[in-house]
Amino acid sequence: MKRTFYFASAAVLLVAPVVFSQPPGGGGQKIGLATSLQRSYNGFKTNFIAAAEKMPEADYTFKPGSTPEVRTYAQVIAHIAQAQFGQCSGLVGQPNPMQGKNLEQELKTKADVTKALADSFAICDKAFAAVTDANATEMIKQGQNEVTRAASLYGVIVHGNEMAGTAYVYLRSKNLVPPSTENAQRGMRGRG
């Protein structure tokens, strides 16, 4: 049951940016797999970078609650950077520049964390730019397995959106409105 719920939730998160980014009016577009991946990634990237920037430097050490294993805000952002370095460097066929490092433990300042995040997005940008409808279903190596390129790229998006949701809890705990909520509110005002 949980697995079905998580899959359905992930599917909604992945499809929503594509559906809501359609131009108003009658004539629809045909949106292929590559475009869907690229739009979903760009939506996540825009919101996550904005979330990383939005939290003040002084609150990068903040973590909600007192549970010791809960990450600080810096660690949440560094976690995405670390994951993206690993996932996307493999997709573009280059060595992981952060192999052997633990960014969650090593990076402490907002400047260091946001630089690592930007560098990880630079690699992922290449991976998402390279996907086409023709190569999206090609099998690629991922660890000991082979998966479709699309599945690997959707993994980046799903994990990113999961961590964005986590980061938004931290922002809300500091009375900051998450970027995706601000963007939605701006969109609603623009329609009225």
PDB file of C-alpha atoms in Angstrom:
ATOM      1  CA  MET A   1       0.000   0.000   0.000  1.00  0.00           C
ATOM      2  CA  LYS A   2       2.784   2.439   0.954  1.00  0.00           C
ATOM      3  CA  ARG A   3       4.695   1.626  -2.217  1.00  0.00           C
ATOM      4  CA  THR A   4       1.631   2.343  -4.358  1.00  0.00           C
ATOM      5  CA  PHE A   5       1.044   5.625  -2.540  1.00  0.00           C
ATOM      6  CA  TYR A   6       4.672   6.715  -2.983  1.00  0.00           C
ATOM      7  CA  PHE A   7       4.602   5.775  -6.663  1.00  0.00           C
ATOM      8  CA  ALA A   8       1.334   7.622  -7.199  1.00  0.00           C
ATOM      9  CA  SER A   9       2.662  10.666  -5.300  1.00  0.00           C
ATOM     10  CA  ALA A  10       5.846  10.659  -7.357  1.00  0.00           C
ATOM     11  CA  ALA A  11       3.845  10.376 -10.569  1.00  0.00           C
ATOM     12  CA  VAL A  12       1.730  13.381  -9.589  1.00  0.00           C
ATOM     13  CA  LEU A  13       4.850  15.409  -8.747  1.00  0.00           C
ATOM     14  CA  LEU A  14       6.384  14.522 -12.093  1.00  0.00           C
ATOM     15  CA  VAL A  15       3.335  15.157 -14.244  1.00  0.00           C
ATOM     16  CA  ALA A  16       2.029  18.299 -12.541  1.00  0.00           C
ATOM     17  CA  PRO A  17       4.766  20.641 -13.854  1.00  0.00           C
ATOM     18  CA  VAL A  18       4.109  19.455 -17.403  1.00  0.00           C
ATOM     19  CA  VAL A  19       0.341  19.816 -17.139  1.00  0.00           C
ATOM     20  CA  PHE A  20       0.442  23.240 -15.500  1.00  0.00           C
ATOM     21  CA  SER A  21       3.078  24.587 -17.888  1.00  0.00           C
ATOM     22  CA  GLN A  22       0.746  24.215 -20.876  1.00  0.00           C
ATOM     23  CA  PRO A  23      -0.187  27.434 -22.635  1.00  0.00           C
ATOM     24  CA  PRO A  24      -3.766  28.574 -22.051  1.00  0.00           C
ATOM     25  CA  GLY A  25      -6.224  28.127 -24.866  1.00  0.00           C
ATOM     26  CA  GLY A  26      -7.433  25.396 -27.136  1.00  0.00           C
ATOM     27  CA  GLY A  27      -4.564  23.941 -29.177  1.00  0.00           C
ATOM     28  CA  GLY A  28      -2.645  21.413 -27.145  1.00  0.00           C
ATOM     29  CA  GLN A  29       0.888  20.220 -27.685  1.00  0.00           C
ATOM     30  CA  LYS A  30       2.360  16.776 -28.003  1.00  0.00           C
ATOM     31  CA  ILE A  31       4.844  16.420 -25.195  1.00  0.00           C
ATOM     32  CA  GLY A  32       7.305  13.587 -25.507  1.00  0.00           C
ATOM     33  CA  LEU A  33       9.240  11.800 -22.819  1.00  0.00           C
ATOM     34  CA  ALA A  34      12.367  13.950 -23.221  1.00  0.00           C
ATOM     35  CA  THR A  35      10.437  17.211 -22.917  1.00  0.00           C
ATOM     36  CA  SER A  36       8.548  15.885 -19.899  1.00  0.00           C
ATOM     37  CA  LEU A  37      11.818  14.975 -18.190  1.00  0.00           C
ATOM     38  CA  GLN A  38      13.416  18.308 -19.012  1.00  0.00           C
ATOM     39  CA  ARG A  39      10.452  20.376 -17.823  1.00  0.00           C
ATOM     40  CA  SER A  40      10.125  18.435 -14.585  1.00  0.00           C
ATOM     41  CA  TYR A  41      13.861  18.773 -13.919  1.00  0.00           C
ATOM     42  CA  ASN A  42      13.856  22.501 -14.655  1.00  0.00           C
ATOM     43  CA  GLY A  43      10.923  23.027 -12.285  1.00  0.00           C
ATOM     44  CA  PHE A  44      12.661  21.138  -9.494  1.00  0.00           C
ATOM     45  CA  LYS A  45      15.988  22.886 -10.177  1.00  0.00           C
ATOM     46  CA  THR A  46      14.440  26.369 -10.108  1.00  0.00           C
ATOM     47  CA  ASN A  47      12.595  25.725  -6.844  1.00  0.00           C
ATOM     48  CA  PHE A  48      15.459  23.948  -5.078  1.00  0.00           C
ATOM     49  CA  ILE A  49      18.045  26.611  -5.926  1.00  0.00           C
ATOM     50  CA  ALA A  50      15.598  29.265  -4.717  1.00  0.00           C
ATOM     51  CA  ALA A  51      15.005  27.300  -1.495  1.00  0.00           C
ATOM     52  CA  ALA A  52      18.753  27.045  -0.885  1.00  0.00           C
ATOM     53  CA  GLU A  53      19.130  30.797  -1.418  1.00  0.00           C
ATOM     54  CA  LYS A  54      16.070  31.729   0.621  1.00  0.00           C
ATOM     55  CA  MET A  55      17.292  30.356   3.959  1.00  0.00           C
ATOM     56  CA  PRO A  56      19.512  32.884   5.759  1.00  0.00           C
ATOM     57  CA  GLU A  57      23.124  31.866   6.430  1.00  0.00           C
ATOM     58  CA  ALA A  58      22.495  31.862  10.200  1.00  0.00           C
ATOM     59  CA  ASP A  59      19.795  29.207   9.776  1.00  0.00           C
ATOM     60  CA  TYR A  60      21.859  26.767   7.725  1.00  0.00           C
ATOM     61  CA  THR A  61      22.603  24.967  11.013  1.00  0.00           C
ATOM     62  CA  PHE A  62      18.883  24.758  11.851  1.00  0.00           C
ATOM     63  CA  LYS A  63      17.128  21.436  12.183  1.00  0.00           C
ATOM     64  CA  PRO A  64      13.539  20.945  13.331  1.00  0.00           C
ATOM     65  CA  GLY A  65      13.115  18.974  16.522  1.00  0.00           C
ATOM     66  CA  SER A  66      15.718  17.426  18.749  1.00  0.00           C
ATOM     67  CA  THR A  67      16.220  14.051  17.088  1.00  0.00           C
ATOM     68  CA  PRO A  68      20.004  13.685  16.659  1.00  0.00           C
ATOM     69  CA  GLU A  69      19.854  12.042  13.218  1.00  0.00           C
ATOM     70  CA  VAL A  70      17.801  14.851  11.651  1.00  0.00           C
ATOM     71  CA  ARG A  71      19.851  16.792   9.100  1.00  0.00           C
ATOM     72  CA  THR A  72      20.632  20.476   9.371  1.00  0.00           C
ATOM     73  CA  TYR A  73      19.399  22.642   6.508  1.00  0.00           C
ATOM     74  CA  ALA A  74      22.950  22.712   5.122  1.00  0.00           C
ATOM     75  CA  GLN A  75      22.989  18.905   5.159  1.00  0.00           C
ATOM     76  CA  VAL A  76      19.649  18.686   3.322  1.00  0.00           C
ATOM     77  CA  ILE A  77      20.994  20.876   0.503  1.00  0.00           C
ATOM     78  CA  ALA A  78      24.388  19.125   0.509  1.00  0.00           C
ATOM     79  CA  HIS A  79      22.607  15.760   0.326  1.00  0.00           C
ATOM     80  CA  ILE A  80      21.021  16.695  -3.016  1.00  0.00           C
ATOM     81  CA  ALA A  81      24.350  17.972  -4.336  1.00  0.00           C
ATOM     82  CA  GLN A  82      26.071  14.720  -3.308  1.00  0.00           C
ATOM     83  CA  ALA A  83      23.362  12.572  -4.883  1.00  0.00           C
ATOM     84  CA  GLN A  84      23.330  14.568  -8.105  1.00  0.00           C
ATOM     85  CA  PHE A  85      27.102  14.415  -8.474  1.00  0.00           C
ATOM     86  CA  GLY A  86      26.857  10.629  -8.303  1.00  0.00           C
ATOM     87  CA  GLN A  87      23.745  10.175 -10.440  1.00  0.00           C
ATOM     88  CA  CYS A  88      24.423  12.707 -13.171  1.00  0.00           C
ATOM     89  CA  SER A  89      28.168  12.188 -13.588  1.00  0.00           C
ATOM     90  CA  GLY A  90      27.408   8.559 -14.434  1.00  0.00           C
ATOM     91  CA  LEU A  91      24.761   9.635 -16.933  1.00  0.00           C
ATOM     92  CA  VAL A  92      27.164  11.919 -18.780  1.00  0.00           C
ATOM     93  CA  GLY A  93      30.025   9.419 -18.603  1.00  0.00           C
ATOM     94  CA  GLN A  94      32.418  11.388 -16.436  1.00  0.00           C
ATOM     95  CA  PRO A  95      33.996  10.540 -13.101  1.00  0.00           C
ATOM     96  CA  ASN A  96      32.145  11.728 -10.027  1.00  0.00           C
ATOM     97  CA  PRO A  97      34.097  14.819  -8.910  1.00  0.00           C
ATOM     98  CA  MET A  98      32.978  14.255  -5.311  1.00  0.00           C
ATOM     99  CA  GLN A  99      33.770  10.526  -5.133  1.00  0.00           C
ATOM    100  CA  GLY A 100      34.970   9.675  -1.629  1.00  0.00           C
ATOM    101  CA  LYS A 101      33.717  12.911  -0.101  1.00  0.00           C
ATOM    102  CA  ASN A 102      30.864  13.342   2.373  1.00  0.00           C
ATOM    103  CA  LEU A 103      29.443  16.751   1.526  1.00  0.00           C
ATOM    104  CA  GLU A 104      26.851  16.579   4.294  1.00  0.00           C
ATOM    105  CA  GLN A 105      29.652  16.471   6.859  1.00  0.00           C
ATOM    106  CA  GLU A 106      32.278  18.563   5.060  1.00  0.00           C
ATOM    107  CA  LEU A 107      30.317  21.615   3.891  1.00  0.00           C
ATOM    108  CA  LYS A 108      29.298  24.058   6.596  1.00  0.00           C
ATOM    109  CA  THR A 109      28.680  27.505   5.100  1.00  0.00           C
ATOM    110  CA  LYS A 110      25.832  28.601   2.875  1.00  0.00           C
ATOM    111  CA  ALA A 111      28.355  29.704   0.223  1.00  0.00           C
ATOM    112  CA  ASP A 112      30.061  26.294   0.148  1.00  0.00           C
ATOM    113  CA  VAL A 113      26.778  24.387   0.101  1.00  0.00           C
ATOM    114  CA  THR A 114      25.162  26.501  -2.629  1.00  0.00           C
ATOM    115  CA  LYS A 115      28.342  26.303  -4.754  1.00  0.00           C
ATOM    116  CA  ALA A 116      28.321  22.506  -4.523  1.00  0.00           C
ATOM    117  CA  LEU A 117      24.627  22.521  -5.397  1.00  0.00           C
ATOM    118  CA  ALA A 118      25.242  24.732  -8.453  1.00  0.00           C
ATOM    119  CA  ASP A 119      28.142  22.507  -9.557  1.00  0.00           C
ATOM    120  CA  SER A 120      25.969  19.386  -9.231  1.00  0.00           C
ATOM    121  CA  PHE A 121      23.203  21.032 -11.267  1.00  0.00           C
ATOM    122  CA  ALA A 122      25.763  21.908 -13.968  1.00  0.00           C
ATOM    123  CA  ILE A 123      26.458  18.195 -14.438  1.00  0.00           C
ATOM    124  CA  CYS A 124      22.761  17.298 -14.330  1.00  0.00           C
ATOM    125  CA  ASP A 125      22.021  20.024 -16.882  1.00  0.00           C
ATOM    126  CA  LYS A 126      24.196  18.097 -19.352  1.00  0.00           C
ATOM    127  CA  ALA A 127      22.441  14.813 -18.589  1.00  0.00           C
ATOM    128  CA  PHE A 128      18.973  16.269 -19.082  1.00  0.00           C
ATOM    129  CA  ALA A 129      19.978  18.239 -22.186  1.00  0.00           C
ATOM    130  CA  ALA A 130      21.263  15.024 -23.775  1.00  0.00           C
ATOM    131  CA  VAL A 131      18.015  13.058 -23.408  1.00  0.00           C
ATOM    132  CA  THR A 132      15.880  12.677 -26.522  1.00  0.00           C
ATOM    133  CA  ASP A 133      12.727  10.721 -27.196  1.00  0.00           C
ATOM    134  CA  ALA A 134      14.911   8.328 -29.195  1.00  0.00           C
ATOM    135  CA  ASN A 135      17.490   7.634 -26.448  1.00  0.00           C
ATOM    136  CA  ALA A 136      15.194   7.870 -23.394  1.00  0.00           C
ATOM    137  CA  THR A 137      14.482   4.141 -23.439  1.00  0.00           C
ATOM    138  CA  GLU A 138      18.078   3.030 -24.024  1.00  0.00           C
ATOM    139  CA  MET A 139      19.483   0.875 -21.256  1.00  0.00           C
ATOM    140  CA  ILE A 140      22.345   2.415 -19.304  1.00  0.00           C
ATOM    141  CA  LYS A 141      24.518   1.110 -16.497  1.00  0.00           C
ATOM    142  CA  GLN A 142      23.510   2.180 -12.992  1.00  0.00           C
ATOM    143  CA  GLY A 143      25.558   0.493 -10.331  1.00  0.00           C
ATOM    144  CA  GLN A 144      25.283  -3.269 -10.886  1.00  0.00           C
ATOM    145  CA  ASN A 145      22.072  -2.875 -12.881  1.00  0.00           C
ATOM    146  CA  GLU A 146      20.916  -1.533 -16.200  1.00  0.00           C
ATOM    147  CA  VAL A 147      17.964   0.844 -16.343  1.00  0.00           C
ATOM    148  CA  THR A 148      16.487   3.058 -19.004  1.00  0.00           C
ATOM    149  CA  ARG A 149      17.940   6.532 -19.274  1.00  0.00           C
ATOM    150  CA  ALA A 150      14.454   7.887 -18.516  1.00  0.00           C
ATOM    151  CA  ALA A 151      14.200   5.848 -15.305  1.00  0.00           C
ATOM    152  CA  SER A 152      17.554   7.137 -14.127  1.00  0.00           C
ATOM    153  CA  LEU A 153      16.620  10.746 -14.907  1.00  0.00           C
ATOM    154  CA  TYR A 154      13.223  10.372 -13.231  1.00  0.00           C
ATOM    155  CA  GLY A 155      15.137   9.079 -10.197  1.00  0.00           C
ATOM    156  CA  VAL A 156      17.008  12.394 -10.028  1.00  0.00           C
ATOM    157  CA  ILE A 157      13.716  14.300 -10.210  1.00  0.00           C
ATOM    158  CA  VAL A 158      11.847  12.142  -7.685  1.00  0.00           C
ATOM    159  CA  HIS A 159      14.674  12.258  -5.138  1.00  0.00           C
ATOM    160  CA  GLY A 160      15.064  15.982  -5.709  1.00  0.00           C
ATOM    161  CA  ASN A 161      11.374  16.644  -5.163  1.00  0.00           C
ATOM    162  CA  GLU A 162      11.399  14.486  -2.032  1.00  0.00           C
ATOM    163  CA  MET A 163      14.258  16.526  -0.596  1.00  0.00           C
ATOM    164  CA  ALA A 164      12.616  19.784  -1.703  1.00  0.00           C
ATOM    165  CA  GLY A 165       9.610  18.783   0.393  1.00  0.00           C
ATOM    166  CA  THR A 166      11.946  18.232   3.321  1.00  0.00           C
ATOM    167  CA  ALA A 167      13.638  21.598   2.780  1.00  0.00           C
ATOM    168  CA  TYR A 168      10.217  23.268   2.667  1.00  0.00           C
ATOM    169  CA  VAL A 169       9.470  22.004   6.192  1.00  0.00           C
ATOM    170  CA  TYR A 170      12.622  23.767   7.363  1.00  0.00           C
ATOM    171  CA  LEU A 171      11.655  26.962   5.527  1.00  0.00           C
ATOM    172  CA  ARG A 172       8.120  26.887   6.954  1.00  0.00           C
ATOM    173  CA  SER A 173       9.567  26.322  10.442  1.00  0.00           C
ATOM    174  CA  LYS A 174      11.367  29.634   9.986  1.00  0.00           C
ATOM    175  CA  ASN A 175       8.193  31.332   8.674  1.00  0.00           C
ATOM    176  CA  LEU A 176       9.548  31.445   5.107  1.00  0.00           C
ATOM    177  CA  VAL A 177       7.269  30.641   2.177  1.00  0.00           C
ATOM    178  CA  PRO A 178       8.728  27.945  -0.118  1.00  0.00           C
ATOM    179  CA  PRO A 179       9.548  29.084  -3.669  1.00  0.00           C
ATOM    180  CA  SER A 180       7.050  26.734  -5.325  1.00  0.00           C
ATOM    181  CA  THR A 181       4.249  28.190  -3.195  1.00  0.00           C
ATOM    182  CA  GLU A 182       5.321  31.745  -4.053  1.00  0.00           C
ATOM    183  CA  ASN A 183       5.389  30.861  -7.753  1.00  0.00           C
ATOM    184  CA  ALA A 184       1.922  29.294  -7.574  1.00  0.00           C
ATOM    185  CA  GLN A 185       0.549  32.328  -5.746  1.00  0.00           C
ATOM    186  CA  ARG A 186       2.055  34.659  -8.370  1.00  0.00           C
ATOM    187  CA  GLY A 187       0.478  32.552 -11.102  1.00  0.00           C
ATOM    188  CA  MET A 188      -2.938  32.719  -9.464  1.00  0.00           C
ATOM    189  CA  ARG A 189      -2.714  36.512  -9.115  1.00  0.00           C
ATOM    190  CA  GLY A 190      -1.698  36.814 -12.765  1.00  0.00           C
ATOM    191  CA  ARG A 191      -4.831  34.964 -13.919  1.00  0.00           C
ATOM    192  CA  GLY A 192      -7.304  37.153 -12.073  1.00  0.00           C
TER     193      GLY A 192
END
